[in-house]
Structures are given as C-alpha cells and as structure tokens.
Tab-separated table of C-alpha atoms and ligand atoms in Angstrom:
chain	number	residue	atom	x	y	z
A	1	MET	CA	-11.485	21.591	25.518
A	2	SER	CA	-13.753	21.015	22.587
A	3	THR	CA	-16.641	23.307	21.862
A	4	GLN	CA	-18.027	20.858	19.291
A	5	PRO	CA	-21.243	19.088	20.176
A	6	ARG	CA	-20.639	15.471	21.123
A	7	ILE	CA	-22.472	14.089	18.103
A	8	VAL	CA	-20.093	15.909	15.762
A	9	GLU	CA	-17.131	14.454	17.596
A	10	VAL	CA	-18.540	10.914	17.444
A	11	ARG	CA	-19.136	11.312	13.747
A	12	ARG	CA	-15.619	12.586	13.207
A	13	ASN	CA	-14.173	9.546	14.976
A	14	ILE	CA	-16.273	7.185	12.860
A	15	LEU	CA	-14.975	8.824	9.700
A	16	LYS	CA	-11.391	8.693	10.938
A	17	HIS	CA	-11.716	4.980	11.683
A	18	ASN	CA	-13.291	4.430	8.262
A	19	ASP	CA	-10.386	6.205	6.563
A	20	GLN	CA	-7.890	3.932	8.318
A	21	VAL	CA	-9.707	0.765	7.261
A	22	ALA	CA	-10.075	2.130	3.715
A	23	ALA	CA	-6.352	2.850	3.514
A	24	GLU	CA	-5.581	-0.732	4.595
A	25	LEU	CA	-7.990	-2.065	1.982
A	26	ARG	CA	-6.488	0.097	-0.747
A	27	GLU	CA	-3.029	-1.256	0.029
A	28	ARG	CA	-4.337	-4.834	-0.048
A	29	PHE	CA	-6.091	-4.263	-3.365
A	30	GLN	CA	-2.976	-2.761	-4.868
A	31	LYS	CA	-0.779	-5.651	-3.710
A	32	ALA	CA	-3.294	-8.130	-5.099
A	33	GLY	CA	-3.378	-6.323	-8.452
A	34	VAL	CA	-7.124	-5.833	-8.440
A	35	PHE	CA	-8.685	-2.644	-9.797
A	36	VAL	CA	-11.571	-1.473	-7.634
A	37	ALA	CA	-14.438	0.745	-8.761
A	38	SER	CA	-17.343	1.837	-6.597
A	39	LEU	CA	-20.732	2.988	-7.865
A	40	VAL	CA	-22.933	5.607	-6.264
A	41	SER	CA	-26.258	7.038	-7.428
A	42	SER	CA	-29.870	7.635	-6.464
A	43	PRO	CA	-32.047	4.550	-6.123
A	44	GLY	CA	-33.206	3.454	-9.570
A	45	SER	CA	-30.406	4.997	-11.637
A	46	GLY	CA	-29.462	1.629	-13.062
A	47	LYS	CA	-26.411	0.654	-11.005
A	48	THR	CA	-27.295	-3.027	-10.908
A	49	ALA	CA	-28.175	-3.256	-14.606
A	50	PHE	CA	-24.928	-1.482	-15.475
A	51	LEU	CA	-22.989	-3.809	-13.222
A	52	GLU	CA	-24.644	-6.938	-14.598
A	53	LYS	CA	-23.701	-5.875	-18.121
A	54	THR	CA	-20.174	-4.961	-17.033
A	55	LEU	CA	-19.574	-8.288	-15.267
A	56	THR	CA	-20.946	-10.246	-18.214
A	57	LEU	CA	-18.817	-8.408	-20.787
A	58	LEU	CA	-15.661	-8.696	-18.676
A	59	LYS	CA	-16.229	-12.433	-18.227
A	60	GLU	CA	-16.656	-12.797	-22.005
A	61	LYS	CA	-13.313	-11.058	-22.498
A	62	GLY	CA	-11.616	-13.474	-20.114
A	63	TYR	CA	-11.263	-11.140	-17.155
A	64	ARG	CA	-11.993	-12.170	-13.584
A	65	PRO	CA	-14.413	-9.649	-12.071
A	66	ALA	CA	-16.306	-9.784	-8.771
A	67	ALA	CA	-18.852	-7.567	-7.084
A	68	VAL	CA	-19.956	-6.533	-3.636
A	69	VAL	CA	-23.409	-5.006	-3.535
A	70	GLY	CA	-24.989	-3.010	-0.740
A	71	ASP	CA	-28.693	-2.676	-0.211
A	72	LEU	CA	-30.932	-1.679	2.680
A	73	ALA	CA	-33.075	-4.781	2.791
A	74	THR	CA	-33.088	-7.288	-0.044
A	75	ALA	CA	-30.591	-9.623	-1.696
A	76	ASN	CA	-32.309	-9.204	-5.098
A	77	ASP	CA	-29.396	-7.314	-6.657
A	78	ALA	CA	-26.848	-9.980	-5.730
A	79	GLU	CA	-29.083	-12.691	-7.178
A	80	ARG	CA	-29.373	-10.712	-10.380
A	81	LEU	CA	-25.622	-10.128	-10.594
A	82	ALA	CA	-24.837	-13.772	-9.901
A	83	ARG	CA	-26.321	-14.566	-13.331
A	84	SER	CA	-23.065	-13.215	-14.785
A	85	GLN	CA	-21.244	-16.172	-13.114
A	86	ALA	CA	-18.919	-13.721	-11.346
A	87	PRO	CA	-18.466	-14.028	-7.561
A	88	VAL	CA	-20.951	-11.709	-5.837
A	89	LYS	CA	-21.472	-10.820	-2.177
A	90	GLN	CA	-24.485	-8.987	-0.804
A	91	ILE	CA	-24.206	-6.598	2.125
A	92	THR	CA	-27.588	-5.903	3.678
A	93	THR	CA	-27.196	-2.695	5.651
A	94	GLY	CA	-30.571	-2.629	7.428
A	95	THR	CA	-31.171	1.002	8.327
A	96	LEU	CA	-27.721	2.225	7.344
A	97	CYS	CA	-27.941	4.224	4.133
A	98	HIS	CA	-24.345	3.812	2.966
A	99	LEU	CA	-21.479	1.313	2.946
A	100	GLU	CA	-18.429	1.612	5.187
A	101	ALA	CA	-14.935	0.253	4.583
A	102	ALA	CA	-15.215	-2.334	7.369
A	103	MET	CA	-18.246	-3.855	5.606
A	104	ILE	CA	-16.167	-4.351	2.464
A	105	GLN	CA	-13.442	-5.946	4.538
A	106	THR	CA	-15.936	-8.450	5.969
A	107	ALA	CA	-17.647	-9.070	2.626
A	108	ILE	CA	-14.438	-10.119	0.876
A	109	GLU	CA	-13.293	-12.432	3.653
A	110	GLY	CA	-12.784	-15.844	2.131
A	111	TRP	CA	-12.060	-14.477	-1.343
A	112	ASP	CA	-8.547	-14.720	-2.729
A	113	ILE	CA	-8.525	-11.236	-4.215
A	114	SER	CA	-5.252	-11.878	-6.020
A	115	GLU	CA	-7.363	-14.145	-8.259
A	116	LEU	CA	-9.412	-11.122	-9.363
A	117	ASP	CA	-8.805	-8.461	-12.010
A	118	PHE	CA	-11.677	-6.167	-11.049
A	119	LEU	CA	-13.801	-5.633	-7.989
A	120	PHE	CA	-16.951	-3.533	-8.211
A	121	ILE	CA	-18.710	-2.130	-5.183
A	122	GLU	CA	-22.333	-1.058	-5.614
A	123	ASN	CA	-23.194	1.370	-2.832
A	124	VAL	CA	-26.662	1.807	-1.345
A	125	GLY	CA	-28.781	4.103	-3.536
A	126	ASN	CA	-28.201	7.455	-1.855
A	127	LEU	CA	-26.621	10.692	-3.046
A	128	VAL	CA	-25.757	12.095	0.359
A	129	CYS	CA	-23.618	10.240	2.905
A	130	PRO	CA	-21.782	7.736	0.634
A	131	SER	CA	-19.682	10.746	-0.400
A	132	SER	CA	-18.024	10.805	3.055
A	133	TYR	CA	-16.980	7.143	3.182
A	134	ASP	CA	-13.817	6.019	1.470
A	135	LEU	CA	-14.123	2.312	0.591
A	136	GLY	CA	-10.546	1.793	-0.557
A	137	GLU	CA	-11.616	1.979	-4.211
A	138	ASN	CA	-9.402	3.200	-7.055
A	139	ILE	CA	-12.198	5.151	-8.655
A	140	ARG	CA	-15.712	6.186	-7.757
A	141	LEU	CA	-18.373	6.324	-10.435
A	142	VAL	CA	-21.424	8.498	-10.001
A	143	LEU	CA	-24.380	7.431	-12.126
A	144	LEU	CA	-27.096	9.755	-13.346
A	145	SER	CA	-29.934	8.388	-15.437
A	146	VAL	CA	-31.659	10.397	-18.154
A	147	THR	CA	-34.949	9.948	-16.281
A	148	GLU	CA	-33.707	11.854	-13.221
A	149	GLY	CA	-33.433	15.484	-14.159
A	150	GLU	CA	-30.402	17.365	-15.378
A	151	ASP	CA	-30.017	19.413	-12.182
A	152	LYS	CA	-29.099	16.478	-9.907
A	153	PRO	CA	-25.407	17.462	-9.921
A	154	LEU	CA	-26.357	20.943	-8.706
A	155	LYS	CA	-28.579	19.544	-5.952
A	156	TYR	CA	-26.001	17.012	-4.748
A	157	PRO	CA	-22.654	18.652	-5.531
A	158	THR	CA	-20.705	16.823	-2.819
A	159	ILE	CA	-21.248	13.350	-4.232
A	160	PHE	CA	-20.434	14.502	-7.763
A	161	ASN	CA	-17.393	16.260	-6.425
A	162	SER	CA	-16.181	13.110	-4.657
A	163	ALA	CA	-16.470	11.015	-7.843
A	164	ASP	CA	-13.881	10.387	-10.555
A	165	LEU	CA	-16.113	9.460	-13.463
A	166	ALA	CA	-19.714	10.395	-14.278
A	167	VAL	CA	-21.851	7.858	-16.104
A	168	ILE	CA	-25.089	8.963	-17.720
A	169	THR	CA	-27.259	5.844	-17.898
A	170	LYS	CA	-30.411	4.765	-19.790
A	171	ILE	CA	-29.301	6.864	-22.764
A	172	ASP	CA	-31.685	4.794	-24.940
A	173	LEU	CA	-34.528	6.654	-23.194
A	174	ALA	CA	-33.058	10.128	-23.715
A	175	ASP	CA	-35.361	11.186	-26.540
A	176	ALA	CA	-38.484	9.765	-24.926
A	177	VAL	CA	-37.956	11.790	-21.747
A	178	GLU	CA	-36.595	14.866	-23.577
A	179	PHE	CA	-33.316	14.629	-21.736
A	180	ASP	CA	-31.293	17.833	-22.057
A	181	ARG	CA	-27.882	16.349	-22.654
A	182	ASP	CA	-25.998	19.644	-22.816
A	183	ALA	CA	-27.522	20.883	-19.566
A	184	ALA	CA	-26.662	17.635	-17.762
A	185	ARG	CA	-23.109	17.665	-19.028
A	186	SER	CA	-22.529	21.307	-18.173
A	187	ASN	CA	-24.034	20.838	-14.686
A	188	ILE	CA	-21.658	17.950	-14.038
A	189	GLN	CA	-18.735	20.018	-15.281
A	190	SER	CA	-19.698	23.050	-13.209
A	191	VAL	CA	-19.582	20.932	-10.042
A	192	ARG	CA	-16.492	18.927	-10.961
A	193	PRO	CA	-14.570	20.610	-13.785
A	194	GLY	CA	-12.776	18.164	-16.049
A	195	MET	CA	-14.508	15.027	-14.764
A	196	PRO	CA	-14.619	12.390	-17.516
A	197	MET	CA	-18.155	11.447	-18.577
A	198	LEU	CA	-19.596	8.399	-20.276
A	199	GLU	CA	-23.059	8.015	-21.760
A	200	LEU	CA	-24.397	4.530	-22.083
A	201	SER	CA	-27.283	2.132	-22.095
A	202	SER	CA	-27.066	-1.192	-20.299
A	203	LYS	CA	-30.064	-2.275	-22.359
A	204	THR	CA	-28.807	-1.568	-25.885
A	205	SER	CA	-25.071	-1.681	-24.970
A	206	GLN	CA	-24.571	1.743	-26.540
A	207	GLY	CA	-21.450	3.281	-24.972
A	208	MET	CA	-20.332	0.049	-23.298
A	209	ASP	CA	-17.311	-0.218	-25.627
A	210	ALA	CA	-15.848	3.005	-24.247
A	211	TRP	CA	-16.381	1.748	-20.699
A	212	MET	CA	-14.726	-1.586	-21.513
A	213	ALA	CA	-11.793	0.238	-23.122
A	214	PHE	CA	-11.448	2.346	-19.985
A	215	LEU	CA	-11.364	-0.765	-17.796
A	216	ALA	CA	-8.929	-2.555	-20.119
A	217	SER	CA	-6.591	0.433	-19.797
A	218	LYS	CA	-6.581	-0.118	-16.034
A	219	ARG	CA	-5.760	-3.824	-16.257
A	220	PRO	CA	-3.629	-4.141	-19.391
A	221	ARG	CA	-2.445	-7.626	-20.232
B	1	LIG	MG1	-29.112	-1.890	-7.208
B	2	LIG	ZN1	-25.759	6.904	5.200
C-alpha cells in the first residue's frame, strides 16, 4: 500500500514513461549517427540566437544540422531558425512549460535522421521542470546570459546539475552590465563541479570557434 499522495504517483508514472521513450530515442539517434544536444535556459537567455548562429556555421562547414524548437505559444523561433536553411520543426506546447520525449518523437516523424549530423533541441524557456525530462539527447546545455545575474546557478541548482555544458551568452554585453565573470563561473562550479563552460556572443561570434571545435570533436569526419 502506498502512502504517497496520488498526484505524486501520477507524476512518477509520467516520468517513468518519459524515460522509456527517451531511451528509445537515444538508441535511434545513436544508430543513425546523429549527435543530439538540448538547450535549456530562462526565457530571453539567447537560446534561439545561439542556435541560429550554430546552424548557420555548421551549414557553412558542410555539416547537416537540424533543430526542434519548443515554445509555449508562437512559431517565431522556428521561422527565425529556418533562415539558416536547416530543417526546423516547431513544437507549440500550449500551457506545458517543458518538452517531453514523446514530443520529440512526433516532431521528427518524417525526417530521415540518418541524413543528419546534428540535432538541436531548444527547450521551452524555464529553469525548473525541464531538468526532470530526459529527451534522449547526448548532451544538455544550460545557457546563462550576462544580463541575468551571477547567482542563477545557486537559485536553480537542479537544472545546472542536470546539464553537461554551461554556456555564458551575450558576453559582448558583459562590461556594460558589469557582469561578474568570476562569481558566475564559481557559482556554476559550486553546483556542478568540473562542468565545462563556454563564454560566447552570438552577435559578435566571440567564442563560437570553441563551440564549433567541440561539435566537430563529436562528429569527426
Ligand atoms: Mg527561443
Ligand atoms: Zn514544465
């Protein structure tokens, strides 16, 4: 007999189902030889700008990237990303504030993923529940912009702890907003010791070389 409230049990079952779908996806991605990275952050941290730049640079280098982008209401991000000429699918979640593995499964229906080198998944802007949902990705990036405050990692430790790579965005604005780089970096490291960190600007391209080198190391050819 369970002493857990029903709502907790329902939630646990949803997560268990999500994990199963995510595991299936991960196996499919691996067989297809596509490297999958998901992006989480607060709204306005620059996920879409970062992704647009990433898709454009990868296309220029002859890679075949694609993106799935989640948003509560609009398809604006997908339209913006489509300018890169990469295949892009929008998932409009309505009131749901995160993506689930089954949504990724549906979004990529009709794509031959073996034709892709990279798949990027932009999660809904939210630093809370996306941490609980495995999407079958190889790595999860957590973005933190210099305009947000250096203590974000301390306020939302779970999402930083569930990520594999921290990306500090809008670095071109660091001086203007008196961004405390050392504090941000040490807060990230205190939550997730040893997590690799990148600092970059999608606007000036500063730091994008290191990101491209990282991706190239995942899909050597
Ligand atoms: Mg966006
Ligand atoms: Zn949510």
